[in-house]
mmCIF file of C-alpha atoms and ligand atoms in Angstrom:
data_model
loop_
_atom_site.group_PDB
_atom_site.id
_atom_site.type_symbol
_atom_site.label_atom_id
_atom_site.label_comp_id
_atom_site.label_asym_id
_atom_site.label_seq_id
_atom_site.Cartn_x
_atom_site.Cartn_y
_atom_site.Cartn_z
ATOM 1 C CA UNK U 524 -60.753 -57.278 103.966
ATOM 2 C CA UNK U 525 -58.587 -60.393 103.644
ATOM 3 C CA UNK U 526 -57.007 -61.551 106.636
ATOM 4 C CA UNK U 527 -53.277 -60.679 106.826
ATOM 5 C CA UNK U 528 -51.446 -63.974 106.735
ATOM 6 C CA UNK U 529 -47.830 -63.191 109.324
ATOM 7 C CA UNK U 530 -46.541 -67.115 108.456
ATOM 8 C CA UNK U 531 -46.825 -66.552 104.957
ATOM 9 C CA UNK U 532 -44.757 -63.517 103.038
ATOM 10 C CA UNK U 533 -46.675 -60.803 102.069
ATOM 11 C CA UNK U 534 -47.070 -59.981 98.423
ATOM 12 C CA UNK U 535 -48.056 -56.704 97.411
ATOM 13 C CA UNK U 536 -48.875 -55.490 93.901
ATOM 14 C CA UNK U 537 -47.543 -51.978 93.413
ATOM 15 C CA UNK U 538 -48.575 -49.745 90.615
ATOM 16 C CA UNK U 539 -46.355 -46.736 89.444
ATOM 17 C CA UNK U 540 -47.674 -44.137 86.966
ATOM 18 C CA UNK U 541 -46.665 -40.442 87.977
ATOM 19 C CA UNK U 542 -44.983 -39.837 84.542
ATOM 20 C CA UNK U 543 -44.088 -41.565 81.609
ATOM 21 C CA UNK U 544 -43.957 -45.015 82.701
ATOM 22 C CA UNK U 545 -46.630 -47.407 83.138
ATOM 23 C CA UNK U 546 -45.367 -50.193 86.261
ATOM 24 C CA UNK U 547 -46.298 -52.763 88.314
ATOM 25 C CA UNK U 548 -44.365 -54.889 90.213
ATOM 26 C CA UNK U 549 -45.146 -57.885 92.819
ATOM 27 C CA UNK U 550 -42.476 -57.472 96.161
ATOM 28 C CA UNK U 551 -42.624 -59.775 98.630
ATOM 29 C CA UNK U 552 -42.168 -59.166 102.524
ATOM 30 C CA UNK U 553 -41.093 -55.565 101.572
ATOM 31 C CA UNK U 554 -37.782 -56.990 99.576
ATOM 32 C CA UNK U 555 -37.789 -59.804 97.096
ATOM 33 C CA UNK U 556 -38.578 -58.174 93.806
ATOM 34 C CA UNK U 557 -41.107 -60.814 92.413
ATOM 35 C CA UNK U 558 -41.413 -59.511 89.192
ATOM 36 C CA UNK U 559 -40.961 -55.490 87.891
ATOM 37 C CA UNK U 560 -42.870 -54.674 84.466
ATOM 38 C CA UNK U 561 -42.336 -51.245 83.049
ATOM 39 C CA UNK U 562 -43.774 -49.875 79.846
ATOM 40 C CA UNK U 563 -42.114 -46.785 78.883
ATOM 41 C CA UNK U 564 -43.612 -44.124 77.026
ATOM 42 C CA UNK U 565 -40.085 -42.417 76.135
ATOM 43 C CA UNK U 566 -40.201 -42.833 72.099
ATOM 44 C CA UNK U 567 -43.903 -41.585 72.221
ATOM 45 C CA UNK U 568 -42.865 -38.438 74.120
ATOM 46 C CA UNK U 569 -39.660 -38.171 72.344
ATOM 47 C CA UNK U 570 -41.119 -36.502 69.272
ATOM 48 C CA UNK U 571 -42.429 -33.618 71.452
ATOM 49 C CA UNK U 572 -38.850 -32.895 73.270
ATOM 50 C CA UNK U 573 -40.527 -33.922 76.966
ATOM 51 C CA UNK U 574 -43.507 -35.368 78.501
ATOM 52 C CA UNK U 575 -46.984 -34.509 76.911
ATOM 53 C CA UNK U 576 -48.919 -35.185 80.499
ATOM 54 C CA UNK U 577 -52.663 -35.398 78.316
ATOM 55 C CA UNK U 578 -50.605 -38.169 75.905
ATOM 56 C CA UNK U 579 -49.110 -39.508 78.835
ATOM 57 C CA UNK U 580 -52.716 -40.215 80.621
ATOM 58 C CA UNK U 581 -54.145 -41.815 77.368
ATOM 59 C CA UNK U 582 -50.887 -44.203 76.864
ATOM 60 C CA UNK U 583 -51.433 -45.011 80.782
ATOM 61 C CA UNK U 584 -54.928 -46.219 79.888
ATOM 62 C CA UNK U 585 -53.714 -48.330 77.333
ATOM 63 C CA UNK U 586 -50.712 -50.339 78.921
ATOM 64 C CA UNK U 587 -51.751 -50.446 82.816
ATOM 65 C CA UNK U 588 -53.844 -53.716 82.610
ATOM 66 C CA UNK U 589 -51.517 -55.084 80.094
ATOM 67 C CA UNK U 590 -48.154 -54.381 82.432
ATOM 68 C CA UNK U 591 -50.445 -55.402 85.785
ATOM 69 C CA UNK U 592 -51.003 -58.632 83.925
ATOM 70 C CA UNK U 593 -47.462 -59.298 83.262
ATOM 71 C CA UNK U 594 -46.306 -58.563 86.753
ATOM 72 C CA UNK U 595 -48.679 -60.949 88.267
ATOM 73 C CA UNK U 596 -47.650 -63.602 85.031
ATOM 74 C CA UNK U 597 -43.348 -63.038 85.971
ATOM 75 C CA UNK U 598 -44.308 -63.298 89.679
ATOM 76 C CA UNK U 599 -46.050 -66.147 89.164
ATOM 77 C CA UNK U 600 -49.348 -65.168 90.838
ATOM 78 C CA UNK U 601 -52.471 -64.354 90.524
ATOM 79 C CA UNK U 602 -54.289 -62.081 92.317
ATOM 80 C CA UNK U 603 -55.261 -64.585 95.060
ATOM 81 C CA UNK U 604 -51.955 -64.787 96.166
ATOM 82 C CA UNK U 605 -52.136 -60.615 96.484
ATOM 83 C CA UNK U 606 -51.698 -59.286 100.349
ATOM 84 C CA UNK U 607 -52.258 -55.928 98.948
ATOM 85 C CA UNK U 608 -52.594 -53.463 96.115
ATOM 86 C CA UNK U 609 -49.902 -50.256 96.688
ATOM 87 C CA UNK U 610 -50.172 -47.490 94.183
ATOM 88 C CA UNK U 611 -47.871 -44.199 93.949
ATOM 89 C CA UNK U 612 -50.608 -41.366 94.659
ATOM 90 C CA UNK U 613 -48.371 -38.172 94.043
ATOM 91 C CA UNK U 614 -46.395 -36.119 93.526
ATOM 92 C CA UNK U 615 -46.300 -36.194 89.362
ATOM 93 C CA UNK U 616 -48.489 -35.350 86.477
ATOM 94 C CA UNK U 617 -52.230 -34.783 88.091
ATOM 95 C CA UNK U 618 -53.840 -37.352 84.730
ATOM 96 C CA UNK U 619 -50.930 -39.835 85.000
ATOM 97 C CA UNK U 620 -51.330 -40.068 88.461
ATOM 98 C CA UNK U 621 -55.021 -40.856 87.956
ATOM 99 C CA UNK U 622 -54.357 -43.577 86.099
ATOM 100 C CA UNK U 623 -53.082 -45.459 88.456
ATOM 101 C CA UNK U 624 -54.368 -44.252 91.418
ATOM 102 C CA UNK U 625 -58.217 -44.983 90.047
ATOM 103 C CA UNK U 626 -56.546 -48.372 88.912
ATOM 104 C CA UNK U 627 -55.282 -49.861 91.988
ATOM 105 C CA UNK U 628 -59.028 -48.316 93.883
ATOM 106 C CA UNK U 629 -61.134 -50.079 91.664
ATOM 107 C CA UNK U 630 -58.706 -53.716 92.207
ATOM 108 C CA UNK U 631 -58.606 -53.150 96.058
ATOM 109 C CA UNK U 632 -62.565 -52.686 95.851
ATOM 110 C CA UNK U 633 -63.108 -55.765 93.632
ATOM 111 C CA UNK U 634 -60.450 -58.393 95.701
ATOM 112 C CA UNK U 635 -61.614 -57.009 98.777
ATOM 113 C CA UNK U 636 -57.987 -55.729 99.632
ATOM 114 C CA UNK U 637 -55.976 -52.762 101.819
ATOM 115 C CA UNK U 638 -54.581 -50.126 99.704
ATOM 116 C CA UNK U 639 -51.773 -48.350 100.885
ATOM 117 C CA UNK U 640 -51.317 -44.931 99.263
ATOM 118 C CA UNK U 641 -47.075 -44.260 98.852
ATOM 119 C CA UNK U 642 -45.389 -40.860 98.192
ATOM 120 C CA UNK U 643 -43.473 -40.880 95.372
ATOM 121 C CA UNK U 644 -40.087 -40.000 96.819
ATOM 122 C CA UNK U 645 -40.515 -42.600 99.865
ATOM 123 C CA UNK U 646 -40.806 -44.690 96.643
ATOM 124 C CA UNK U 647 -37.333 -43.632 95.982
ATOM 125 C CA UNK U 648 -35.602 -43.859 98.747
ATOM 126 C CA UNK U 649 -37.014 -46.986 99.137
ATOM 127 C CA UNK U 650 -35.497 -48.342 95.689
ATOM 128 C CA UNK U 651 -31.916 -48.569 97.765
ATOM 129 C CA UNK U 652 -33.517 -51.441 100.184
ATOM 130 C CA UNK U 653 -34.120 -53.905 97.599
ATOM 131 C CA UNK U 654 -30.080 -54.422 96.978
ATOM 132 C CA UNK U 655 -28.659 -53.046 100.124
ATOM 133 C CA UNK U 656 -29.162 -53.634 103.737
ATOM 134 C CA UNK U 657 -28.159 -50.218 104.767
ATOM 135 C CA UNK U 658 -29.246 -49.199 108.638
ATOM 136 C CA UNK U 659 -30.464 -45.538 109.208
ATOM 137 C CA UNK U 660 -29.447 -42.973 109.456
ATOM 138 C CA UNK U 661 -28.543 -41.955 106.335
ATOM 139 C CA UNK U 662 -28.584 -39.164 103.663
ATOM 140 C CA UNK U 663 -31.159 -39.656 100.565
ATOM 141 C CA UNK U 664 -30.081 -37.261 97.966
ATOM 142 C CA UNK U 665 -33.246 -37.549 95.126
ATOM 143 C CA UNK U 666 -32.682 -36.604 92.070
ATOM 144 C CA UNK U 667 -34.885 -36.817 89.239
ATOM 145 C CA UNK U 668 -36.548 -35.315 86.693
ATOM 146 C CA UNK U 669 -39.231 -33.339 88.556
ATOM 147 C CA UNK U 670 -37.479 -33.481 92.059
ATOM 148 C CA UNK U 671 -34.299 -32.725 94.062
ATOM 149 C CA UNK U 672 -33.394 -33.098 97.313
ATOM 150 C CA UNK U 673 -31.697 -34.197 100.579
ATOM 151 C CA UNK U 674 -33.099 -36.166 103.048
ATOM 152 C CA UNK U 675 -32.016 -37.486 106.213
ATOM 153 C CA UNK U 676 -33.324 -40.752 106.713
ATOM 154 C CA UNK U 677 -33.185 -41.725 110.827
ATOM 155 C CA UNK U 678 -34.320 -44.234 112.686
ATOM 156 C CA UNK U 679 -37.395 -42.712 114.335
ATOM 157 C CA UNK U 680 -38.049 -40.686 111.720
ATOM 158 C CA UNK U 681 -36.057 -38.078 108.817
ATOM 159 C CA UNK U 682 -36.797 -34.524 107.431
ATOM 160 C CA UNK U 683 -36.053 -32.698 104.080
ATOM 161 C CA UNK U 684 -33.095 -31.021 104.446
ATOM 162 C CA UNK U 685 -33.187 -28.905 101.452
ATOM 163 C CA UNK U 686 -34.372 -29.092 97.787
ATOM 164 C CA UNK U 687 -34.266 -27.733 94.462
ATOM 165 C CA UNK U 688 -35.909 -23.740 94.123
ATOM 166 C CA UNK U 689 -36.683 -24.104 90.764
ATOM 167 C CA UNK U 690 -35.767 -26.591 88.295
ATOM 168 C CA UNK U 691 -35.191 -30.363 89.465
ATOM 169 C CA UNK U 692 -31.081 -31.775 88.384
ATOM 170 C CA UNK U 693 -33.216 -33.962 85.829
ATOM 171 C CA UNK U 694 -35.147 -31.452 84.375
ATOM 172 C CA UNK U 695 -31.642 -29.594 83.938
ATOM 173 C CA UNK U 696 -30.372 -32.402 82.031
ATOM 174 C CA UNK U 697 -33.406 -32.379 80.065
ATOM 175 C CA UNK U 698 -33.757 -28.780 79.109
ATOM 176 C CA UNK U 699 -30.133 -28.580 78.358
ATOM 177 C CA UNK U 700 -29.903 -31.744 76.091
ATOM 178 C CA UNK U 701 -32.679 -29.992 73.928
ATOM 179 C CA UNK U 702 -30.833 -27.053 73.972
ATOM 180 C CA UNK U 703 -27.443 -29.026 72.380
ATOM 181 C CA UNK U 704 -30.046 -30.636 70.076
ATOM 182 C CA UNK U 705 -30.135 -33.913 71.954
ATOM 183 C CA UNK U 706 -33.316 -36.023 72.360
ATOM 184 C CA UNK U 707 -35.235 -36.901 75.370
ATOM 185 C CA UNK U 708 -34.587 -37.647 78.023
ATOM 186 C CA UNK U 709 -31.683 -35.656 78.111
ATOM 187 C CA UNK U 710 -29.807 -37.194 81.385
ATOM 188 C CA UNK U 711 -28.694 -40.282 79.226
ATOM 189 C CA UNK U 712 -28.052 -38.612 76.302
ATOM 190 C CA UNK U 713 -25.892 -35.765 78.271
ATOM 191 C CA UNK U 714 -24.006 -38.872 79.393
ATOM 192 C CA UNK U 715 -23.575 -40.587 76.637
ATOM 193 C CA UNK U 716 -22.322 -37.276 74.748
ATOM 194 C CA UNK U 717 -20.138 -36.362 77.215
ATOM 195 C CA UNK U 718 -17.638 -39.408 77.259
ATOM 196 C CA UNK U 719 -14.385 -38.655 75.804
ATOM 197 C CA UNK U 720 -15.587 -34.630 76.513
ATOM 198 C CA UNK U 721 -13.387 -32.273 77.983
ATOM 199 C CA UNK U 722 -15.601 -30.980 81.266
ATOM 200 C CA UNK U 723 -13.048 -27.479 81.500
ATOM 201 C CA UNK U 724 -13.993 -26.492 77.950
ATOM 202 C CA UNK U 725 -16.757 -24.454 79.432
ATOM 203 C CA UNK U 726 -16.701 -22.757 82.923
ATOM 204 C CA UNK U 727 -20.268 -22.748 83.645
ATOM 205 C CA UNK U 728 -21.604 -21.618 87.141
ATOM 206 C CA UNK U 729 -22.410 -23.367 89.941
ATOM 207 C CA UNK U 730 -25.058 -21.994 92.458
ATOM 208 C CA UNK U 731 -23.887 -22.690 95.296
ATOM 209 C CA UNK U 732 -26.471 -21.133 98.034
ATOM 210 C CA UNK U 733 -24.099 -21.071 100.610
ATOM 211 C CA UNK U 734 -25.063 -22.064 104.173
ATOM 212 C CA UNK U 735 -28.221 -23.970 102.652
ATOM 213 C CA UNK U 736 -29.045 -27.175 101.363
ATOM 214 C CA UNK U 737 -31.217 -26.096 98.852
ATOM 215 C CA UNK U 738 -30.230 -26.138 94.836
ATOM 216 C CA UNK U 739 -30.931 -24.100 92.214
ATOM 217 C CA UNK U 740 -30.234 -25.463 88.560
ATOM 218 C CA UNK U 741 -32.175 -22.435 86.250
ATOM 219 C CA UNK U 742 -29.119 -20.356 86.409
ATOM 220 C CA UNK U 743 -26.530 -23.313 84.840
ATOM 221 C CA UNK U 744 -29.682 -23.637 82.274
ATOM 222 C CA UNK U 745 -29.751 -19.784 81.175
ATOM 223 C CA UNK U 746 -25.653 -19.689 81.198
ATOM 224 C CA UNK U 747 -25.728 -23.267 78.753
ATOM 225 C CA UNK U 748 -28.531 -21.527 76.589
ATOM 226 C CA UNK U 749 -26.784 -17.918 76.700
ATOM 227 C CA UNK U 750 -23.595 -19.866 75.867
ATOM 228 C CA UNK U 751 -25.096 -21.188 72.822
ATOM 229 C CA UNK U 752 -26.903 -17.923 71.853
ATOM 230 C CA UNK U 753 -23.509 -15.614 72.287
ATOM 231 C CA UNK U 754 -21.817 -18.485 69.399
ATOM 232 C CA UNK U 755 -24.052 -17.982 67.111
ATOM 233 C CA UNK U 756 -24.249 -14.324 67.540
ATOM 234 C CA UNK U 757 -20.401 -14.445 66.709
ATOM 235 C CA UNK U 758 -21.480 -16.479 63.449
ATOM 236 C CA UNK U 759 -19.584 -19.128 65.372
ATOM 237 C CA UNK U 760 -22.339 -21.916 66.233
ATOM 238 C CA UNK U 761 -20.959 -25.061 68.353
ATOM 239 C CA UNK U 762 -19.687 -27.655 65.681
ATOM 240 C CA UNK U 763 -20.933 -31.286 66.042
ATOM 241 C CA UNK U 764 -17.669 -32.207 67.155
ATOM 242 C CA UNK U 765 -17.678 -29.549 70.357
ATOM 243 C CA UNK U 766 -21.230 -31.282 71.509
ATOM 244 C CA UNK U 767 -19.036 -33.285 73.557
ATOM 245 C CA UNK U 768 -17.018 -30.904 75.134
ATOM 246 C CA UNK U 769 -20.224 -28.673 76.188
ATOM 247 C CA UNK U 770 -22.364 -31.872 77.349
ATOM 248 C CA UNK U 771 -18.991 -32.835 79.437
ATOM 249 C CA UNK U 772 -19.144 -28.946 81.098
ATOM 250 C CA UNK U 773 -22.705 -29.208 81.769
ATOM 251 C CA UNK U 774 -22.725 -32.848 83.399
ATOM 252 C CA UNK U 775 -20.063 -31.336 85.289
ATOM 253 C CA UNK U 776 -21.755 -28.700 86.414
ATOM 254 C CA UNK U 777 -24.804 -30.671 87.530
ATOM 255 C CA UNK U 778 -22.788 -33.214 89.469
ATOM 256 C CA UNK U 779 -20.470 -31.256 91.296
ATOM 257 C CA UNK U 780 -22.896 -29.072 93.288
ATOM 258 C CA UNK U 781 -24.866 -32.328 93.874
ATOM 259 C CA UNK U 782 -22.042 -33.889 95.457
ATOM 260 C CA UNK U 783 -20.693 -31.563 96.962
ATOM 261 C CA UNK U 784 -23.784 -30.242 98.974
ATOM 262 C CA UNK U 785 -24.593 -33.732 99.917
ATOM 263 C CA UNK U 786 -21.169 -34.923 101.283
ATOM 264 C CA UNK U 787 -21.343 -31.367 103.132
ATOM 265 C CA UNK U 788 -24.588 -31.816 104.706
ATOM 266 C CA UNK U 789 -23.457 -35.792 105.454
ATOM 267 C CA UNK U 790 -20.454 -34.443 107.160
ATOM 268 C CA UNK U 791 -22.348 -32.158 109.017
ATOM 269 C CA UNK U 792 -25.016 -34.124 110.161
ATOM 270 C CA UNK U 793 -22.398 -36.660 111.484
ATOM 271 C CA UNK U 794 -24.068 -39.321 108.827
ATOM 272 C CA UNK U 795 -21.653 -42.312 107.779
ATOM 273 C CA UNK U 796 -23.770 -42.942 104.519
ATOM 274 C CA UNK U 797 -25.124 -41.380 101.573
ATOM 275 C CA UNK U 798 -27.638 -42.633 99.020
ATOM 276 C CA UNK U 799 -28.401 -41.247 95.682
ATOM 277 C CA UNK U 800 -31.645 -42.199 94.449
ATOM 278 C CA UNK U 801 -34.311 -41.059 91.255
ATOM 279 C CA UNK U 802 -33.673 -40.749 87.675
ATOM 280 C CA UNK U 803 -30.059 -38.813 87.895
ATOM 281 C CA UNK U 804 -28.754 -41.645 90.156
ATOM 282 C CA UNK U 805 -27.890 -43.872 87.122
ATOM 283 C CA UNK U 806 -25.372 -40.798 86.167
ATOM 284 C CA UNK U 807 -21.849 -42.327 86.124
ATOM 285 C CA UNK U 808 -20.445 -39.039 86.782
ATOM 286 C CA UNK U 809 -22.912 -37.876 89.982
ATOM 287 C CA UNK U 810 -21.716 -41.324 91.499
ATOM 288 C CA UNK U 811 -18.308 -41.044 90.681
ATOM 289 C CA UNK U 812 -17.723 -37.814 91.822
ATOM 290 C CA UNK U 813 -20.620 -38.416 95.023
ATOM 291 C CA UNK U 814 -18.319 -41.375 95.990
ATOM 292 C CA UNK U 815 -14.624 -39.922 95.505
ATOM 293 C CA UNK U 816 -15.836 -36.546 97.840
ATOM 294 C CA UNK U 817 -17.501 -38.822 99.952
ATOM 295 C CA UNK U 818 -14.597 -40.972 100.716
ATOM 296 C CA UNK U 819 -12.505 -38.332 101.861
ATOM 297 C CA UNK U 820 -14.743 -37.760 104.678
ATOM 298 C CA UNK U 821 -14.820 -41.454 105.630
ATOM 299 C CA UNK U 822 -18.578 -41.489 104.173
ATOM 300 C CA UNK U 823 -19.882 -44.780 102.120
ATOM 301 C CA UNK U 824 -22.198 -44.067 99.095
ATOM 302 C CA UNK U 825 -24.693 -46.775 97.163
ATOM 303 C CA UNK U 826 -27.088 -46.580 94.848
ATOM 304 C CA UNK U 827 -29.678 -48.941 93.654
ATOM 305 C CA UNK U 828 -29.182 -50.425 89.770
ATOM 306 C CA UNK U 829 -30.030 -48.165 87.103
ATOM 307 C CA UNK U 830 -33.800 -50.064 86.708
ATOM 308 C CA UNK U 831 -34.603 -48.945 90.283
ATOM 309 C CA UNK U 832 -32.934 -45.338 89.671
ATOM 310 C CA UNK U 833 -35.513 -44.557 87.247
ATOM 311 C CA UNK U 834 -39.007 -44.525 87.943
ATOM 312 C CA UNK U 835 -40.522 -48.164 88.282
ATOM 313 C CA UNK U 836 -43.441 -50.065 90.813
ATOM 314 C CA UNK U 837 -41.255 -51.926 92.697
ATOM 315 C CA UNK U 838 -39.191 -49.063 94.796
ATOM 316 C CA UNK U 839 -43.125 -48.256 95.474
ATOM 317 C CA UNK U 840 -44.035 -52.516 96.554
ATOM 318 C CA UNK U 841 -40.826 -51.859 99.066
ATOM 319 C CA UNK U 842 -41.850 -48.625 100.432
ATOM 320 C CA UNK U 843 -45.776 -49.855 100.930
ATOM 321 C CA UNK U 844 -44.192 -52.697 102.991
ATOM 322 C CA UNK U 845 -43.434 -50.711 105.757
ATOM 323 C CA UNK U 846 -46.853 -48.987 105.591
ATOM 324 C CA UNK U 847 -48.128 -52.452 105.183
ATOM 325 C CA UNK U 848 -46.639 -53.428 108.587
ATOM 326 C CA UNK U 849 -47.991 -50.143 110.180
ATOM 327 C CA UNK U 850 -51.456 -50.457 109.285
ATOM 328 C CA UNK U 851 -50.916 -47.441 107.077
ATOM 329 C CA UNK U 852 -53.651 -48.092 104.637
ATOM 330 C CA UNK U 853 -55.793 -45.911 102.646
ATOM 331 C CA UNK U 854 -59.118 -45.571 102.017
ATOM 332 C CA UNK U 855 -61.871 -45.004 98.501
ATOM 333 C CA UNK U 856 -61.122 -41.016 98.853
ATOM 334 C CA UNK U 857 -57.687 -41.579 97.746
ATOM 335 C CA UNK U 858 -57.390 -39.282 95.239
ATOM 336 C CA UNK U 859 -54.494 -38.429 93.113
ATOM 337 C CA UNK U 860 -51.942 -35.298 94.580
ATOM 338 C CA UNK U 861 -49.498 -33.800 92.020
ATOM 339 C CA UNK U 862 -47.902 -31.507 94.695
ATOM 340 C CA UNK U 863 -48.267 -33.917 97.316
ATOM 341 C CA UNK U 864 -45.787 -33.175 100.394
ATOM 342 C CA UNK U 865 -43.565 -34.868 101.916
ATOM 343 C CA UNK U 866 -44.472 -36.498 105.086
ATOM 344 C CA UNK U 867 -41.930 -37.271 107.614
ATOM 345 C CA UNK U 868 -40.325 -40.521 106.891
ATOM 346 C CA UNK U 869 -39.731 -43.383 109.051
ATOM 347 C CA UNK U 870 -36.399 -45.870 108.955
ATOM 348 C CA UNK U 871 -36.020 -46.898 105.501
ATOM 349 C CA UNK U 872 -38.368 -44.889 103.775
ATOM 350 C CA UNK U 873 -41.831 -45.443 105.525
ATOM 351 C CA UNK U 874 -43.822 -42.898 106.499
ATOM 352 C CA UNK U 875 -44.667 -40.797 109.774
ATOM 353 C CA UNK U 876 -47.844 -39.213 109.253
HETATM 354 O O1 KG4 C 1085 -36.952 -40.848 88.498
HETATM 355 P P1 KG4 C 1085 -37.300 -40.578 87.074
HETATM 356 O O2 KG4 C 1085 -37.422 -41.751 86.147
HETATM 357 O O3 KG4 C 1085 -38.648 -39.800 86.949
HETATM 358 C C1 KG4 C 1085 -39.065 -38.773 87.816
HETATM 359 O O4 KG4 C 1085 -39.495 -39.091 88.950
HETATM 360 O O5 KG4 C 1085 -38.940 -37.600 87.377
HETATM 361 O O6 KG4 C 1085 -36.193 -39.573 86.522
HETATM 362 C C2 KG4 C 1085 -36.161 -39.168 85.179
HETATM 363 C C3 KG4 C 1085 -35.040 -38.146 85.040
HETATM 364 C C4 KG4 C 1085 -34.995 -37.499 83.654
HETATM 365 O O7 KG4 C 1085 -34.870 -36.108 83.831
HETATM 366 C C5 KG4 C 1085 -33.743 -38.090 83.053
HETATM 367 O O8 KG4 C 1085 -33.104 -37.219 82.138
HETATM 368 C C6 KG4 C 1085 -32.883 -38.350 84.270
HETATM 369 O O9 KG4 C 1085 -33.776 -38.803 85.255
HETATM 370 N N1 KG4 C 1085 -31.870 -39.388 84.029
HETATM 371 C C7 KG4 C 1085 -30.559 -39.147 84.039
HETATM 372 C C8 KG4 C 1085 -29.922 -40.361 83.691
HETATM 373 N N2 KG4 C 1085 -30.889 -41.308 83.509
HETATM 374 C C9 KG4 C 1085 -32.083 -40.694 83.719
HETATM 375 N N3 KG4 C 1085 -29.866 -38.023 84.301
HETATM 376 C C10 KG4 C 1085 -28.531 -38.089 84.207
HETATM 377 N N4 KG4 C 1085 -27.853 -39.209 83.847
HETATM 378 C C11 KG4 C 1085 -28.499 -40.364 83.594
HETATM 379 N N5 KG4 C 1085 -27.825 -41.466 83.250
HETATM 380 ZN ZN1 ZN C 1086 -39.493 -40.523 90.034
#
């Protein structure tokens, strides 16, 4: 093992591959975004209406040493100056995760490095650190296309509050976009379509799940698809220029139970902060409405930039920091874990195992 080196800042390569994007990314000292490389697969998958996990694997193949390349070139390193080699190990797409995860193995081996093994939602929460200097405790709600939740991130520690029973707020967007004919991913696309819509043009539900912080989104799905169904039954299918109107009502939908659950559970956890994080964190509604609800309640809400909303290696170089720090390192058994859980997390985003 290379000797850690506490005058010097500690670089780490972090490699991100749990879906459709290939990333690395060189952070230093757990903040400082050296460089951030990400290789999206969205036009490939786009044809097929979602993710094609066997298509993703192969296109991971094909761009990882490519993108790790390019994050060392923008950092302006090479992989002497590497502390570490961080790699997100699950949860995601079981191939996809492979990828990476047999990747960053095979570099630690070679260079003689620790690898530190980061859950993909730590990865997440950890995405808010690298533009805010936020001090626990806190309320993570992660949203994204395979996940939802709430969090509360404390100082010795945090534990899932709730999350989603069945489908995730991105895989909402997704399924209904296809629905309304719109390509993937369907988050942006719900957004774009929306502006200029009228959100009251539809009423559709809103599952609550009182006294619970968990969601449920496969209801709003069913009601957008039975919506759409009982039209053309009438011989009266949605015109092009109602798309709008129907994207607005579904966005709508979408946001307000996620805002509203997570200022509730802020207030009653007595947190000052919340922090919306994943995929459905770039949504200028969610943060909009998140904020406005929020503020009421005397509760502050951020959100990292859109690049570190979505997925990308360096939320996963911040979170491996902390694990860094800890001695937290994995060993040649790491394997990948598409339902990994979620350990208990540690002050911004590290974990308690
Ligand atoms: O975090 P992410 O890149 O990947 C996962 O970990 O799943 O999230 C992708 C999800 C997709 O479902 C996508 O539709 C959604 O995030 N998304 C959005 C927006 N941008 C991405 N949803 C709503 N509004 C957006 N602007
Ligand atoms: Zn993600």
């Amino acid at each position: 093992m290379n000797e850690s080196k506490p005058d010097k800042s500690i670089r780490i390569l972090a490699i991100e591959s749990s879906c459709d994007e290939t990333a690395a990314a060189v952070v230093a000292d757990g903040r400082q975004v050296l460089s951030n490389v990400i290789s999206s697969q969205i036009a490939v998958h786009r044809e097929y209406g979602g993710v094609v996990p066997e298509i993703a694997s192969r296109n991971h193949l094909l761009a990882l040493t490519p993108v790790v390349e390019q994050a060392l070139a923008d950092a302006a390193c090479t992989l002497d100056d590497i502390q570490a080699v961080a790699v997100s190990h699950g949860p995601g797409l079981a191939g996809a995760l492979l990828v990476g995860v047999s990747y960053a193995k095979a570099l630690a081996y070679a260079r003689q490095l620790p690898l530190i093994a980061v859950h993909h939602w730590q990865g997440h929460v950890a995405a808010i650190e690298i533009e805010h200097r936020l001090e626990p405790p806190y309320l993570a709600l992660v949203v994204s296309g395979s996940h939802s939740g709430l969090l509360l991130v404390g100082e010795q520690g945090g534990r899932l509050l709730g999350c989603s029973h069945d489908d995730a707020a991105g895989e909402a967007f997704d399924k209904i976009a296809r629905a309304l004919g719109l390509p993937y991913p369907g988050g942006p696309e719900i957004e774009r379509a929306a502006a200029g819509g009228d959100a009251a043009y539809v009423d559709f539900p809103r599952a609550w799940l009182p006294d619970s912080d968990d969601f449920s989104f496969s209801g709003l799905k069913s009601a957008v698809l039975n919506y759409l169904h009982h039209r053309e039954q009438l011989g009266d299918p949605p015109r092009a220029d109602e798309i709008k109107h129907i994207a607005a009502a579904a966005q709508q939908a979408i946001c307000d139970v996620l805002s509203w659950k997570a200022v509730l559970a802020a207030r009653r956890e007595g947190l000052k902060q919340i922090v919306l994080v994943g995929g459905v964190a770039a949504n200028g509604c969610l943060r909009r409405m998140t904020a406005e609800r929020a503020a009421e309640q005397g509760i502050t809400v951020s959100y990292p930039a859109p690049v570190y909303c979505t997925d990308n290696a360096a939320m996963i170089g911040v979170a491996a920091y902390r694990q860094y720090a800890a001695g937290d390192f994995a060993d040649m058994r790491l394997n990948a874990c598409p339902r990994l859980p979620l350990p208990v997390l540690a002050a911004g985003g590290a974990a308690e195992q």
